[in-house]
């Protein structure tokens, strides 16, 4: 099943790339068909996943480079499952959202037309790599997918982005390559340690039981953590994100912020905590501090933005602070909430970017002051934008509220000061979301906005499933949490296995 989920979009990308020049409509149809097949297969996999079964399911393992102990090994636990579902649901919606904008570059300065089939092929190849990175259970295979994702994203930003697309693409690439080099050094170091122990391997299940000297573990932890902190991104490694998301086409921005960034927080939860539990606890005060700084700093910068897409990008910097806070609180509530937050953030921010893209394609500008009174001429656009925004500020009844509440409760049970400071982010979120909505949707209708069209049927089909998921998970997140919780429990067992037995009073703080 997992190999099919990786291979189908990869083959689809090749087929689209080989289509004759000028067959743009066929390229879009093939891309949409392929992504819908992948989405259906992933949903089938989720239905077949047994929450009370083995941790890793749908596993496959074959030798790849036998001399170095490298396997093609894939499998999903609950955390990987929900992130693969997030990816495979968003990609067909992005393809449909890009139906008329796919051949444009920039979108606001009458740029030259670009190849539609190349854009669709890049999206399909990116989907294959996103599924692969979440499914990999061999650390070397994970690294290959982790680095390979850079290629389609670089070309999407550099060829189809805004006026500063070259700068944004190069900055994204340099940051990512720097993190990738650190991870490569750590991956090699991990293999050397396993070889010295008598069996060189990259398999996750074997490495998590490997005894690593404390000093060595701290250096290896840093190699992985910095790479993941850049990808997430966590302050102070965040500066590439506003440029990349601001210049990328709206659909690509959805995948960059909604899915690719989750690879960083997924890696922290899967690899940093489980491979280096002692080092993770040693660095926890530093990570919690960076998380709290990111929550407040990202929110303050979002308030000051004049560009819609950059504002949404900075809100994500703040949200990722909450996610890392929950992960390193090392409580079941915190880590389950952080994982649920990854999913909820992907949908809420994805909806915001898509709707912002629809607005920009109509108005021809990403500046907030270019709008005003949109709700009078495009009530559906304004209404859906409001729901997505309210989810972004974690309004009760919408999906992000549940995850943010769990993160704060889980953190407060062990680290009260960071949790209290983090609540400031909730207040700031209300400011940056509502103020953006007020400036764009309320007030007198700007002259250039008076002829703006409301959402089309195609655009409603794109947005409606995301909003439905946001509302559904706001009221009933149990199916997702049921999948997540067993994996989180095993992660915490691994992290705390060398701790002294807690007293009755201490046990409550780990819930």
XYZ file of C-alpha atoms in Angstrom:
511
model
C 0.000 0.000 0.000
C 2.690 2.508 0.971
C 4.843 1.715 -2.051
C 1.775 2.301 -4.228
C 1.140 5.656 -2.535
C 4.718 6.679 -3.359
C 4.911 5.142 -6.835
C 1.573 6.312 -8.268
C 2.270 10.070 -8.039
C 5.893 9.479 -9.109
C 4.752 7.638 -12.244
C 2.043 10.248 -12.749
C 4.672 12.988 -12.665
C 6.649 11.194 -15.360
C 3.563 10.723 -17.530
C 2.607 14.391 -17.245
C 6.164 15.504 -18.015
C 6.174 13.366 -21.184
C 2.933 14.798 -22.560
C 3.281 16.748 -25.819
C 3.731 20.500 -25.547
C 0.484 22.402 -25.465
C -1.605 19.638 -23.849
C -2.234 21.739 -20.751
C -5.804 20.554 -20.192
C -4.757 16.909 -20.352
C -1.867 17.552 -17.950
C -4.265 19.017 -15.380
C -6.751 16.184 -15.837
C -4.081 13.509 -15.392
C -2.661 15.253 -12.338
C -6.084 15.578 -10.736
C -6.940 11.956 -11.509
C -3.677 10.659 -10.062
C -3.978 12.709 -6.870
C -7.589 11.598 -6.358
C -6.545 7.939 -6.691
C -3.791 8.498 -4.110
C -6.254 10.240 -1.778
C -8.715 7.341 -2.012
C -5.970 4.769 -1.378
C -4.739 6.684 1.664
C -8.274 6.808 3.079
C -8.598 3.051 2.508
C -5.304 2.579 4.353
C -6.558 4.721 7.238
C -9.753 2.655 7.500
C -7.698 -0.568 7.600
C -5.282 0.812 10.224
C -5.787 -0.912 13.581
C -5.327 1.439 16.530
C -4.915 -1.547 18.872
C -2.505 -3.357 16.545
C 1.241 -3.183 16.043
C 2.797 0.267 16.166
C 4.039 0.169 12.555
C 1.584 -1.249 10.040
C 1.613 -1.762 6.248
C 5.331 -2.431 6.622
C 7.686 -3.390 3.802
C 11.402 -4.036 4.051
C 13.880 -4.839 1.275
C 17.639 -4.518 1.014
C 18.737 -1.414 -0.872
C 22.483 -0.997 -0.223
C 23.362 -4.142 1.686
C 27.027 -3.255 2.218
C 26.012 -0.266 4.352
C 22.938 -1.734 6.001
C 20.533 0.477 4.024
C 16.982 -0.806 3.490
C 13.961 0.318 1.576
C 11.810 0.114 4.692
C 8.418 1.784 5.059
C 5.584 1.598 7.548
C 3.185 3.907 9.345
C 2.279 4.479 12.941
C -0.624 6.710 13.926
C 1.390 9.927 13.673
C 2.697 9.163 10.177
C -0.766 7.991 9.098
C -2.543 11.250 9.898
C 0.214 13.321 8.259
C 0.058 11.214 5.090
C -3.712 11.720 5.072
C -3.182 15.470 5.447
C -0.818 15.438 2.462
C -2.926 13.304 0.153
C -6.119 15.263 0.883
C -4.512 18.666 0.292
C -2.694 17.858 -2.967
C -5.778 17.227 -5.193
C -7.355 20.377 -3.760
C -4.199 22.314 -4.628
C -4.279 20.911 -8.180
C -7.914 21.976 -8.565
C -7.230 25.388 -7.029
C -4.380 25.911 -9.522
C -6.559 25.020 -12.518
C -6.446 28.488 -14.069
C -3.348 29.905 -12.338
C -0.928 27.010 -12.932
C 0.736 28.572 -15.964
C 1.295 31.945 -14.370
C 4.451 33.224 -12.717
C 4.001 35.850 -10.060
C 0.380 36.636 -10.782
C 0.528 40.382 -10.158
C 2.821 41.835 -12.805
C 1.532 40.190 -16.003
C 4.464 37.750 -16.007
C 5.346 35.395 -18.819
C 3.335 32.187 -19.168
C 4.985 29.082 -17.774
C 4.595 25.386 -18.554
C 1.427 23.991 -16.983
C 2.522 20.377 -17.414
C 5.827 21.072 -15.650
C 4.000 22.645 -12.726
C 1.683 19.645 -12.404
C 4.586 17.206 -12.732
C 6.421 19.033 -9.932
C 3.343 18.847 -7.689
C 3.018 15.103 -8.299
C 6.696 14.445 -7.624
C 6.423 16.481 -4.434
C 3.456 14.378 -3.299
C 5.439 11.171 -3.801
C 8.266 12.526 -1.668
C 5.951 13.809 1.069
C 4.370 10.370 1.453
C 7.826 8.765 1.370
C 9.304 10.968 4.081
C 6.475 10.192 6.513
C 6.475 6.467 5.669
C 10.231 5.804 5.827
C 11.358 3.608 8.735
C 14.989 3.504 7.583
C 16.853 6.655 8.647
C 18.901 6.827 5.436
C 15.771 6.449 3.305
C 14.130 9.197 5.369
C 17.122 11.437 4.688
C 16.894 10.787 0.930
C 13.228 11.826 0.835
C 13.946 14.729 3.211
C 16.501 16.183 0.800
C 14.740 15.216 -2.445
C 11.723 17.338 -1.483
C 13.867 20.430 -1.985
C 14.074 19.910 -5.754
C 10.404 20.343 -6.791
C 9.831 23.084 -4.223
C 12.867 25.035 -5.454
C 11.675 24.908 -9.068
C 8.060 25.731 -8.165
C 9.105 28.846 -6.244
C 11.843 29.844 -8.685
C 9.762 29.400 -11.857
C 6.183 30.136 -10.773
C 6.625 32.550 -7.863
C 6.304 36.312 -7.506
C 8.634 39.147 -8.401
C 11.262 38.095 -5.815
C 10.968 34.395 -6.656
C 14.667 33.830 -7.401
C 15.754 35.294 -4.073
C 13.125 33.301 -2.158
C 13.978 30.041 -3.947
C 17.721 30.362 -3.354
C 17.216 31.326 0.289
C 14.940 28.325 0.818
C 17.489 26.045 -0.847
C 20.489 27.342 1.119
C 18.742 27.071 4.482
C 17.489 23.579 3.675
C 20.848 22.373 2.353
C 22.611 23.623 5.469
C 20.195 21.678 7.655
C 20.485 18.666 5.377
C 24.286 18.632 5.651
C 24.069 18.655 9.446
C 21.584 15.798 9.339
C 23.778 13.825 6.936
C 26.692 14.124 9.367
C 24.419 12.940 12.190
C 23.054 10.044 10.098
C 26.598 8.882 9.318
C 27.542 9.259 12.980
C 24.547 7.174 13.989
C 25.609 4.433 11.588
C 29.169 4.492 12.944
C 27.874 4.102 16.497
C 25.693 1.151 15.445
C 28.608 -0.427 13.544
C 30.864 -0.086 16.596
C 28.159 -1.842 18.599
C 28.502 -4.807 16.223
C 25.734 -4.258 13.673
C 25.741 -1.287 11.301
C 22.149 -0.370 10.487
C 19.831 2.508 9.616
C 16.594 0.775 10.640
C 14.648 2.902 13.097
C 13.426 0.023 15.261
C 16.999 -1.190 15.775
C 18.517 2.254 16.312
C 16.000 3.217 18.998
C 17.372 0.379 21.157
C 20.990 1.393 20.578
C 22.994 2.573 23.579
C 24.761 5.847 22.731
C 27.217 7.627 25.021
C 25.650 10.829 26.469
C 28.114 13.250 24.851
C 27.839 11.551 21.464
C 24.054 11.517 21.744
C 23.987 15.282 22.359
C 26.012 16.006 19.210
C 23.907 13.635 17.112
C 20.737 15.165 18.563
C 21.908 18.621 17.484
C 22.563 17.408 13.942
C 19.006 16.135 13.622
C 17.348 18.890 15.650
C 18.840 21.865 13.782
C 17.833 20.307 10.444
C 14.291 19.820 11.742
C 14.196 23.279 13.356
C 15.074 24.828 9.975
C 12.416 22.772 8.227
C 9.703 23.489 10.830
C 10.757 26.411 11.060
C 11.573 27.285 14.667
C 12.955 30.672 15.681
C 15.760 31.673 14.952
C 15.823 29.466 11.819
C 12.535 30.813 10.439
C 13.478 33.659 8.094
C 13.250 31.614 4.878
C 9.555 30.833 5.394
C 7.933 34.281 4.904
C 9.944 34.791 1.707
C 9.217 31.311 0.340
C 5.507 31.324 1.203
C 5.106 34.948 0.169
C 6.633 34.411 -3.278
C 5.367 30.886 -4.020
C 2.079 30.365 -5.880
C -0.787 30.050 -3.396
C -1.174 26.313 -4.026
C 2.500 25.649 -3.467
C 2.415 27.805 -0.315
C -0.312 25.501 1.013
C 2.008 22.496 0.688
C 5.118 24.323 1.963
C 3.447 25.574 5.146
C 0.729 22.954 5.462
C 2.788 19.798 4.890
C 6.531 20.279 4.295
C 7.033 22.188 7.523
C 5.413 19.308 9.410
C 8.354 17.127 8.386
C 10.424 19.134 10.867
C 8.118 18.648 13.842
C 7.446 15.038 12.824
C 11.211 14.443 12.801
C 11.587 15.930 16.277
C 8.900 13.641 17.650
C 10.015 10.506 15.799
C 13.815 10.750 15.658
C 15.076 13.302 18.183
C 13.032 12.041 21.116
C 13.209 8.319 20.419
C 16.794 7.957 19.196
C 18.275 10.386 21.733
C 15.943 10.444 24.759
C 18.602 11.552 27.230
C 19.868 14.341 24.981
C 16.285 15.444 24.286
C 15.642 15.930 27.992
C 18.972 17.728 28.406
C 18.079 20.239 25.648
C 14.425 20.614 26.686
C 14.865 23.986 28.511
C 16.479 25.476 25.397
C 13.770 24.148 23.068
C 10.953 25.328 25.350
C 12.517 28.799 25.452
C 12.806 28.937 21.657
C 9.215 27.724 21.348
C 7.830 30.437 23.609
C 9.915 33.102 21.862
C 8.635 31.843 18.512
C 5.001 31.975 19.662
C 5.204 35.617 20.719
C 7.723 36.826 18.129
C 5.919 35.249 15.172
C 2.588 36.695 16.316
C 3.984 40.205 16.801
C 5.587 40.160 13.347
C 2.325 38.891 11.822
C 0.491 41.893 13.247
C 2.883 44.262 11.473
C 2.683 42.703 7.994
C 1.208 44.542 4.994
C 1.264 41.482 2.684
C -1.466 38.859 3.163
C 0.663 35.816 2.365
C 3.581 36.979 4.518
C 1.165 37.583 7.382
C -0.151 34.022 7.135
C 3.435 32.737 6.989
C 4.358 34.554 10.210
C 1.270 33.161 11.940
C 2.700 29.741 11.129
C 5.969 30.621 12.856
C 3.891 31.307 15.965
C 1.864 28.103 15.573
C 4.971 25.971 15.196
C 6.099 27.344 18.543
C 3.001 25.729 20.060
C 3.741 22.442 18.306
C 7.345 22.207 19.530
C 6.207 23.310 22.990
C 3.823 20.351 23.127
C 6.418 17.902 21.791
C 9.096 18.820 24.321
C 6.677 19.085 27.242
C 6.968 15.286 27.056
C 3.496 14.591 28.353
C 0.842 12.518 26.605
C -1.559 15.457 26.379
C 1.160 17.756 25.063
C 2.454 15.398 22.399
C -0.982 14.212 21.262
C -2.074 17.847 21.100
C 1.069 18.778 19.145
C 0.447 16.022 16.591
C -3.209 16.996 16.263
C -2.022 20.602 15.908
C 0.114 19.570 12.913
C -3.003 18.250 11.181
C -5.275 21.122 12.177
C -2.716 23.752 11.240
C -2.270 22.128 7.836
C -5.970 22.463 7.065
C -6.610 25.915 8.578
C -3.508 27.527 7.096
C -4.095 25.691 3.829
C -7.568 27.232 3.599
C -6.189 30.694 4.377
C -3.526 30.450 1.665
C -5.995 29.135 -0.915
C -8.500 31.901 -0.198
C -5.750 34.518 -0.172
C -4.671 33.173 -3.561
C -8.210 33.526 -4.906
C -8.287 37.131 -3.679
C -4.908 37.972 -5.180
C -5.811 36.443 -8.553
C -8.862 38.740 -8.669
C -7.343 41.957 -7.341
C -3.792 41.534 -8.669
C -2.177 42.511 -5.377
C -1.162 40.802 -2.139
C -1.124 44.051 -0.144
C -3.735 44.281 2.587
C -4.376 47.956 1.888
C -5.397 47.075 -1.687
C -8.635 45.613 -0.319
C -11.567 46.786 1.766
C -15.263 45.972 1.851
C -14.834 42.635 0.084
C -17.694 41.057 2.038
C -20.200 43.341 0.294
C -19.251 42.174 -3.206
C -18.016 38.634 -2.464
C -19.838 37.354 0.655
C -18.889 33.694 0.110
C -15.217 34.582 -0.174
C -15.409 36.745 2.946
C -17.371 34.145 4.919
C -15.068 31.234 4.139
C -12.035 33.432 4.840
C -13.509 34.288 8.244
C -14.070 30.627 9.173
C -10.502 29.733 8.161
C -9.169 32.721 10.091
C -11.151 31.885 13.215
C -9.722 28.377 13.058
C -6.273 29.958 12.872
C -6.911 31.832 16.122
C -8.246 28.630 17.753
C -11.885 29.592 18.255
C -13.763 26.951 20.322
C -15.772 24.692 18.043
C -13.105 24.719 15.337
C -10.275 22.205 15.029
C -7.271 24.224 16.212
C -8.875 24.967 19.582
C -8.734 21.321 20.664
C -5.067 20.878 19.811
C -3.956 24.221 21.274
C -5.848 23.502 24.499
C -4.213 20.069 24.792
C -0.745 21.537 24.208
C -1.200 24.218 26.879
C -2.684 21.799 29.434
C 0.037 19.225 28.766
C 2.764 21.843 29.076
C 1.297 23.483 32.201
C 1.316 20.164 34.055
C 5.145 20.112 33.932
C 6.371 23.558 32.854
C 4.047 26.238 34.189
C 5.987 29.371 33.212
C 6.364 28.531 29.474
C 2.683 27.552 29.322
C 1.542 30.822 30.894
C 3.730 32.907 28.562
C 2.500 30.904 25.564
C -1.095 31.956 26.292
C -0.090 35.467 25.176
C 0.023 33.970 21.677
C -3.745 33.358 21.863
C -4.423 37.054 22.462
C -2.035 38.119 19.702
C -3.631 35.610 17.306
C -7.004 37.305 17.777
C -5.369 40.639 16.930
C -3.588 39.601 13.740
C -6.485 37.543 12.333
C -9.340 39.919 13.151
C -7.390 43.030 12.168
C -6.502 41.454 8.816
C -10.150 40.533 8.277
C -11.324 44.007 9.232
C -8.938 45.710 6.807
C -9.695 43.429 3.860
C -13.344 42.455 4.254
C -15.042 45.239 6.257
C -15.334 48.983 5.808
C -16.017 50.968 2.634
C -15.639 48.972 -0.564
C -12.429 49.944 -2.338
C -12.944 51.163 -5.900
C -10.773 48.384 -7.354
C -12.731 45.786 -5.371
C -16.215 46.732 -6.579
C -16.095 44.419 -9.582
C -14.591 41.475 -7.711
C -16.300 38.159 -8.399
C -17.364 35.825 -5.619
C -16.108 32.258 -5.353
C -16.797 30.079 -8.378
C -18.151 26.524 -8.150
C -14.641 25.142 -8.662
C -13.272 27.292 -5.848
C -16.117 26.293 -3.535
C -15.376 22.622 -4.260
C -11.770 23.295 -3.236
C -12.543 25.120 0.005
C -15.658 23.263 1.217
C -13.927 19.943 2.158
C -11.258 21.772 4.171
C -13.818 23.838 6.093
C -15.889 20.710 6.704
C -12.841 18.961 8.188
C -12.057 22.019 10.332
C -15.564 21.986 11.814
C -15.709 18.192 12.163
C -12.402 17.959 14.017
C -13.450 20.881 16.200
C -16.378 18.889 17.535
C -15.131 15.307 17.183
C -11.327 14.852 17.070
C -11.556 11.356 18.602
C -10.782 9.318 15.429
C -7.541 11.230 14.869
C -6.558 11.086 18.551
C -7.296 7.353 18.667
C -4.740 6.860 15.895
C -2.183 9.219 17.456
C -2.307 8.198 21.127
C -0.729 4.705 20.939
C 2.298 6.094 19.064
C 2.656 8.966 21.522
C 2.485 6.506 24.404
C 5.340 4.448 22.941
C 7.383 7.593 22.343
C 6.971 8.603 25.986
C 7.885 5.098 27.153
C 11.100 5.377 25.152
C 11.861 8.860 26.478
C 11.218 7.994 30.125
C 12.441 4.384 30.198
C 15.604 5.267 32.101
C 13.843 7.590 34.555
C 13.431 6.509 38.190
C 9.955 5.232 39.028
C 7.624 8.216 39.647
C 5.658 8.617 42.844
C 1.861 8.670 42.758
C 1.889 12.490 42.745
C 4.414 12.603 39.887
C 2.422 10.204 37.700
C -0.298 12.792 37.277
C 2.138 15.296 35.796
C 2.919 12.927 32.911
C -0.718 12.658 31.774
